[in-house]
Tab-separated table of C-alpha atoms in Angstrom:
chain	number	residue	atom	x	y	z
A	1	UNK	CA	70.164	10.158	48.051
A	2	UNK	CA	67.540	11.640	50.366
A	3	UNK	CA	67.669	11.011	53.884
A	4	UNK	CA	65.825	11.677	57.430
A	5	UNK	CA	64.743	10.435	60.873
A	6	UNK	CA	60.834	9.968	61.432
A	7	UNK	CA	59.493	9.000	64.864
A	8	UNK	CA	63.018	7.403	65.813
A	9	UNK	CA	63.117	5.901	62.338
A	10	UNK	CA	66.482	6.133	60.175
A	11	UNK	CA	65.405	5.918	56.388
A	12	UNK	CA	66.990	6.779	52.891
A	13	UNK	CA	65.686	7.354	49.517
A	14	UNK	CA	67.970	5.816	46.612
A	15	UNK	CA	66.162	7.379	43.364
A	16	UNK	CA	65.784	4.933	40.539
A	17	UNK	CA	64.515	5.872	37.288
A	18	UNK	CA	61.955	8.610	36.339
A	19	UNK	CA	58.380	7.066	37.608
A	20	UNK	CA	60.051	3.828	38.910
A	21	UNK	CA	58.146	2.286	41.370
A	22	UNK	CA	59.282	2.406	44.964
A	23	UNK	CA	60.370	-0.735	46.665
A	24	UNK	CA	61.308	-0.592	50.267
A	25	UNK	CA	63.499	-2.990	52.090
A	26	UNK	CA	63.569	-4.390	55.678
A	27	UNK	CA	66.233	-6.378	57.101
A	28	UNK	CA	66.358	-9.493	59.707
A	29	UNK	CA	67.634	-9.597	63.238
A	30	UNK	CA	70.389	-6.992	62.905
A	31	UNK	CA	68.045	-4.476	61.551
A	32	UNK	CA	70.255	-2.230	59.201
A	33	UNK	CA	69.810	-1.058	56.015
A	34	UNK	CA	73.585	-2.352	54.968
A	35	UNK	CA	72.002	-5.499	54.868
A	36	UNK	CA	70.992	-4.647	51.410
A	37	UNK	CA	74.184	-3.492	50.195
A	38	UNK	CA	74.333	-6.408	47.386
A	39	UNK	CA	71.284	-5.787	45.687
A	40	UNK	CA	71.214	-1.895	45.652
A	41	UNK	CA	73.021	-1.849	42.281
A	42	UNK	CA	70.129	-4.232	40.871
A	43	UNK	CA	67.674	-2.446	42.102
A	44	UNK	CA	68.301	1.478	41.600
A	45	UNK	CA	68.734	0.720	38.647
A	46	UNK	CA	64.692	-0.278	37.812
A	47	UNK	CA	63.266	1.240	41.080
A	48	UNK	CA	63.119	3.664	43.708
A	49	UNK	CA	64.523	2.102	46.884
A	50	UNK	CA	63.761	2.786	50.590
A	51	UNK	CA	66.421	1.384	53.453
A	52	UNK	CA	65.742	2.161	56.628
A	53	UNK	CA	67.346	0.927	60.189
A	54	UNK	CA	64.577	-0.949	62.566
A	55	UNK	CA	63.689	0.680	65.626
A	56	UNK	CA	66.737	-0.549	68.248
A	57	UNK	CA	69.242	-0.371	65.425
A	58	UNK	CA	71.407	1.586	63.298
A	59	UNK	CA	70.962	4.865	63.486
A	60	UNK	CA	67.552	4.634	64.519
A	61	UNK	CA	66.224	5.103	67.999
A	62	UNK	CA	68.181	2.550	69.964
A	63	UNK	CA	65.097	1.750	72.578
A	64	UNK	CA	61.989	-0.009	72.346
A	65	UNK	CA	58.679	-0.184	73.741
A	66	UNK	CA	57.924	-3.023	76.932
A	67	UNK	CA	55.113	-4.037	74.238
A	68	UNK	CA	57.374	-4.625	70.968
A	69	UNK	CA	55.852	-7.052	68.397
A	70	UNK	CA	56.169	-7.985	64.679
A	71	UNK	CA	53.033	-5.836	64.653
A	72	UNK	CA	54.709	-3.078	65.746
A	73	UNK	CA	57.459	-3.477	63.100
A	74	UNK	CA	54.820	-3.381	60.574
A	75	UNK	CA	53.782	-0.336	61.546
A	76	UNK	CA	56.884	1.096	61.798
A	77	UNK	CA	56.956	0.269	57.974
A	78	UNK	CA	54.099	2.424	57.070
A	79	UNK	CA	55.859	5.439	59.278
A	80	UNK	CA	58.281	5.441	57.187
A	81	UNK	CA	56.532	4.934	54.282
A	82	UNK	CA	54.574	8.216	55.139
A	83	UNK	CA	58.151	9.981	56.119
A	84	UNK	CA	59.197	9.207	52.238
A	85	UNK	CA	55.670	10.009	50.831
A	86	UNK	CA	55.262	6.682	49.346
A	87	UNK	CA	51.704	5.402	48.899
A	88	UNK	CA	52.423	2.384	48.110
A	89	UNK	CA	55.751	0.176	47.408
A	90	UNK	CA	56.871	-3.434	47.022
A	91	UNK	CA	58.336	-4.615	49.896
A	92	UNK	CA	61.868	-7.112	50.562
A	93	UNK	CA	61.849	-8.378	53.545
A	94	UNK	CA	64.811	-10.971	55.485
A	95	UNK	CA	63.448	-13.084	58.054
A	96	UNK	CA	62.240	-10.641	60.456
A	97	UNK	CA	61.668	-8.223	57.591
A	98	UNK	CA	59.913	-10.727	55.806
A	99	UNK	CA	57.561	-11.345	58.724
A	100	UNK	CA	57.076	-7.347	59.179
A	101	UNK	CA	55.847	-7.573	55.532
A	102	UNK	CA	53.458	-10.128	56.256
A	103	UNK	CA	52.131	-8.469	59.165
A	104	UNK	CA	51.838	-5.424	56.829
A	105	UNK	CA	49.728	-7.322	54.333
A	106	UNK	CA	47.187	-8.454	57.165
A	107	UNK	CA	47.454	-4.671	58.561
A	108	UNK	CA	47.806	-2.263	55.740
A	109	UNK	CA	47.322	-4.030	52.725
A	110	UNK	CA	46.895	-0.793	50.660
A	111	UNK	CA	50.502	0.694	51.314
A	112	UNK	CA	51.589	-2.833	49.881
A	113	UNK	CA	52.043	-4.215	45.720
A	114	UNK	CA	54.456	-7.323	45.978
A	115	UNK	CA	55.741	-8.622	48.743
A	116	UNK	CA	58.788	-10.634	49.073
A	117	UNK	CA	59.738	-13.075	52.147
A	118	UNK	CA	63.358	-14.213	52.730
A	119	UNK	CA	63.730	-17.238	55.089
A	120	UNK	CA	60.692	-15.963	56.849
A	121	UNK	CA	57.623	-17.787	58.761
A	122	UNK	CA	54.339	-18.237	59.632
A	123	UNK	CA	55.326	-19.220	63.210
A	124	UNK	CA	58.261	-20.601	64.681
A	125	UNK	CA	59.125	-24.282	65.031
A	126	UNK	CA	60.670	-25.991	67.790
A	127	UNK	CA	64.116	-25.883	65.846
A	128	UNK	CA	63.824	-22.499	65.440
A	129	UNK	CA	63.096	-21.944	68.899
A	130	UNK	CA	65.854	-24.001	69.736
A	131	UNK	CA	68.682	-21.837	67.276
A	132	UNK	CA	67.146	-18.715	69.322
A	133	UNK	CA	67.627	-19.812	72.551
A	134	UNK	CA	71.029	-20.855	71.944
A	135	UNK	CA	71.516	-17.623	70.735
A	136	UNK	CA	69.848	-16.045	73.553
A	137	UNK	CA	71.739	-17.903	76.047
A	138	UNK	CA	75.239	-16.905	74.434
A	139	UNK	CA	74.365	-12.503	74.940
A	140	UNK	CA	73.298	-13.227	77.997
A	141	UNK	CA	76.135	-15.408	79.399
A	142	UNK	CA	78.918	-14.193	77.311
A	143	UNK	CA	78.600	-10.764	75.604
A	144	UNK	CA	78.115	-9.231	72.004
A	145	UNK	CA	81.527	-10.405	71.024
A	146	UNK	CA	80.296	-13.852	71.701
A	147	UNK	CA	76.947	-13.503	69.989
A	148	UNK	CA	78.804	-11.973	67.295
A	149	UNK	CA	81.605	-14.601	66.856
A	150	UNK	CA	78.341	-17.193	66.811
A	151	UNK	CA	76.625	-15.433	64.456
A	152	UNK	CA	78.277	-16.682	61.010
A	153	UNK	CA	77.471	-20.238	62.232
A	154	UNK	CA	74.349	-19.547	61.325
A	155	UNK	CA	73.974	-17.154	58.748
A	156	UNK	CA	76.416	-19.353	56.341
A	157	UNK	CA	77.552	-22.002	54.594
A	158	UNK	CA	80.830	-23.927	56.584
A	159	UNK	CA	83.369	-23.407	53.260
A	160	UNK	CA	81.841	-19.772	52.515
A	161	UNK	CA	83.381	-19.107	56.515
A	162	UNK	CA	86.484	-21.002	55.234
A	163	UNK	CA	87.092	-19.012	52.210
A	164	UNK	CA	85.868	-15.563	53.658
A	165	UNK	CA	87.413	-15.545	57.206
A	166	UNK	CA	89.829	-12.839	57.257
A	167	UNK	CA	86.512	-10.312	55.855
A	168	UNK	CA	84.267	-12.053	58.012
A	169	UNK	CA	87.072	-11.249	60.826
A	170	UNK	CA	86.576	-7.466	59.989
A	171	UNK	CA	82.656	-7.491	59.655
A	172	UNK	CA	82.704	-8.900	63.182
A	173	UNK	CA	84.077	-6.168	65.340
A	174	UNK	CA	81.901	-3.692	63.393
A	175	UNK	CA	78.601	-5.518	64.141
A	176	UNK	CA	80.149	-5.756	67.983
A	177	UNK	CA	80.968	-2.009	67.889
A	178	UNK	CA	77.449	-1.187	66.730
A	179	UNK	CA	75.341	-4.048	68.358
A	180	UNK	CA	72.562	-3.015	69.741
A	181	UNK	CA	71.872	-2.785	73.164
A	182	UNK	CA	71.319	-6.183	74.951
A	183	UNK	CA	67.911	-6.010	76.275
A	184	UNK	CA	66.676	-4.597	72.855
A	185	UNK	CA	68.239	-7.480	70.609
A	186	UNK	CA	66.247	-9.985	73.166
A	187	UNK	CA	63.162	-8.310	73.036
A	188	UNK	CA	63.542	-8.284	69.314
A	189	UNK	CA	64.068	-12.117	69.626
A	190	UNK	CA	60.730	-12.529	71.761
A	191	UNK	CA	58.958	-10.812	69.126
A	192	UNK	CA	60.210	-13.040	66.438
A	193	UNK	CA	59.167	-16.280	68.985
A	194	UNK	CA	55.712	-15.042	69.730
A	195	UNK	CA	54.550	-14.156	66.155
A	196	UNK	CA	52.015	-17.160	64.795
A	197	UNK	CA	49.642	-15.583	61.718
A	198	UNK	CA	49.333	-19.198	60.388
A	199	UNK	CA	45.702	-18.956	60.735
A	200	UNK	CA	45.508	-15.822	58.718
A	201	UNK	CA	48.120	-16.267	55.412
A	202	UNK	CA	44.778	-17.085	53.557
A	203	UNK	CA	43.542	-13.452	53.925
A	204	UNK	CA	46.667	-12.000	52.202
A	205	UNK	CA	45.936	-11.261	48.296
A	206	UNK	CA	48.970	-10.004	47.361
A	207	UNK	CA	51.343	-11.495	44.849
A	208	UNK	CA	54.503	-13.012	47.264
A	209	UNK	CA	57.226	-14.986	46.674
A	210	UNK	CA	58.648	-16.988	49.133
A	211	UNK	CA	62.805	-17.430	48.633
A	212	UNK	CA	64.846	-19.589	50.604
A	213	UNK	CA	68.285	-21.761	50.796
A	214	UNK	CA	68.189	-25.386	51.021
A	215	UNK	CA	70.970	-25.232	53.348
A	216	UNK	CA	69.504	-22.391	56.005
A	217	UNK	CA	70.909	-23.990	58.919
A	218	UNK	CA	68.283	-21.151	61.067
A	219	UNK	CA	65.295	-20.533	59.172
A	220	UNK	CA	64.841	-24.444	57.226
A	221	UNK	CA	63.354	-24.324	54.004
A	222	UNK	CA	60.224	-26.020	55.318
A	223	UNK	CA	58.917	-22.734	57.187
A	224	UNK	CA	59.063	-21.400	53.652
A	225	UNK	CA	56.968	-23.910	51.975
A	226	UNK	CA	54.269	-23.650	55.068
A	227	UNK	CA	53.917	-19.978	53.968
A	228	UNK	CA	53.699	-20.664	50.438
A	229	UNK	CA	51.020	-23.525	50.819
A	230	UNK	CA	48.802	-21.198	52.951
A	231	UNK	CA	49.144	-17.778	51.028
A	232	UNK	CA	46.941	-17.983	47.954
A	233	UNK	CA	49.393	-15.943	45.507
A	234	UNK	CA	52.359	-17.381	46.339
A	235	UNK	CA	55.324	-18.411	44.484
A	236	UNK	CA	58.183	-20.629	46.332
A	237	UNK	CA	62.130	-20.080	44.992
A	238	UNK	CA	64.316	-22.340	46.838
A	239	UNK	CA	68.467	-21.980	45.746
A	240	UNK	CA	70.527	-25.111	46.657
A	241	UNK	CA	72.931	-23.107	48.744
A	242	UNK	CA	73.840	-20.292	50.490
A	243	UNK	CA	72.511	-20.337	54.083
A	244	UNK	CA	70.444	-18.123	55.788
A	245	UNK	CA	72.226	-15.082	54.043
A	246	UNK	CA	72.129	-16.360	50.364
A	247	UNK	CA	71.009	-12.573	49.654
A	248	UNK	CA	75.285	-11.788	50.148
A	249	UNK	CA	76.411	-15.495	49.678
A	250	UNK	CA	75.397	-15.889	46.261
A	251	UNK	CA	73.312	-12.376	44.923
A	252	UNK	CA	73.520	-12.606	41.615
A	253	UNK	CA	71.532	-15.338	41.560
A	254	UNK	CA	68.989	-13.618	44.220
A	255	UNK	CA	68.884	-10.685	42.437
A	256	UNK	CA	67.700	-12.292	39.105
A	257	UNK	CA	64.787	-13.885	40.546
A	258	UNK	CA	63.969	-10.786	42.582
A	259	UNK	CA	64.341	-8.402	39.807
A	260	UNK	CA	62.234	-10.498	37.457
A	261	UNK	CA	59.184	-11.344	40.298
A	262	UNK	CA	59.239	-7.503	41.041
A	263	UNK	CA	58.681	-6.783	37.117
A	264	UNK	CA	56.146	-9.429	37.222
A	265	UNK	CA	57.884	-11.751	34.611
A	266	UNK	CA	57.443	-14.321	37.392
């Protein structure tokens, strides 16, 4: 494994095999690269994979611009995409990920092959808007360990809590021991609220596919088949459960569709 910092930018190289082609990864709200942690297996073993921490997480420059925007996510894609010398690469991206990617397609569209959006949208709806202020409302009356403590609420299923607790339990005070700073996780909220490319999915040629959970109690299934009806190479996957993090609720059956849409067998 390779690794480096560009322009504030945590990022890793995970070498697949010989000529593979690269695939980068961006994760949602949280930002890290651990996200990924149950499809790296999967995927080193067909591609070269690039994590990387978004800007105001991780291990990555924990401040952000006044002006911070899905835009400016995208283009933090393509620095690191320049830091690992990688002309082009597919791209997995989680909710804000996801968006990032499309906002690379409208952008960049040369650094980009396939592109694939988890729970992601074209703009937000008023339920979504709702979830995030709720949210919102919770770090700024109550603290990270709040937030935190909310956070599986959303991300999954009620019995998946029930039967995972004690590790869920453990997860927690990491994330609250490496939460990002307040004012950054908010502004990284705003950004999520203000994005609206509805108008523009037509102009993106690339092949996508659009994966989400019946169940995503955040992100509802519907914002997913908005993107799919206005992107022109799109191809919608919905699983019947999981939540909003089917990617670690139920992978293996994530990673098959992934692997084989990536291959182009879908």
């Amino acid at each position: 494994m390779a690794s480096g910092t560009a322009d504030g930018l945590y990022w890793e190289v995970h070498d697949g095999p010989a000529d593979s082609p690269s695939v980068i990864l961006s994760a949602g709200l949280g930002g890290s690269a651990a996200f990924w942690a149950p499809q790296m297996q999967a995927l080193t073993e067909r591609f070269r994979v690039i994590l990387y921490d978004h800007r105001g997480t991780g291990r990555s420059d924990r401040s952000l611009t006044p002006d911070h925007s899905v835009a400016a996510m995208a283009q933090d894609i393509v620095t690191v995409l320049d830091a690992t010398d990688t002309d082009r690469a597919h791209l997995v991206g989680h909710a804000a990920g996801g968006n990032a990617g499309l906002q690379l397609a409208l952008d960049h569209p040369d650094r980009l092959d396939r592109l694939v959006v988890v729970n992601g949208w074209s703009r937000p709806d008023a339920h979504v808007a709702r979830c995030f202020s709720a949210r919102t409302r919770l770090l700024e009356a109550f603290g990270p360990a709040a937030y935190v403590e909310a956070q599986a609420l959303f991300l999954y299923p009620p019995d998946w809590i029930s039967e995972n607790d004690a590790a869920l339990r453990i997860s927690d005070a990491h994330h609250v021991e490496n939460f990002p700073r307040p004012d950054v996780m908010l502004a990284r909220i705003d950004a999520l609220l203000a994005l609206d490319i509805d108008d523009r999915l037509s102009a993106i040629p690339h092949p996508v596919l659009i994966s989400a959970s019946a169940d995503d109690m955040l992100i509802p299934p519907r914002l997913s088949r908005r993107l799919a009806e206005g992107l022109p190479n799109a191809t919608l996957a919905v699983v019947p459960y999981g939540g909003h993090a089917f990617t670690a609720t139920v992978p293996d059956v994530f990673n098959a569709r992934l692997i084989a849409f990536l291959l182009g067998d879908v």
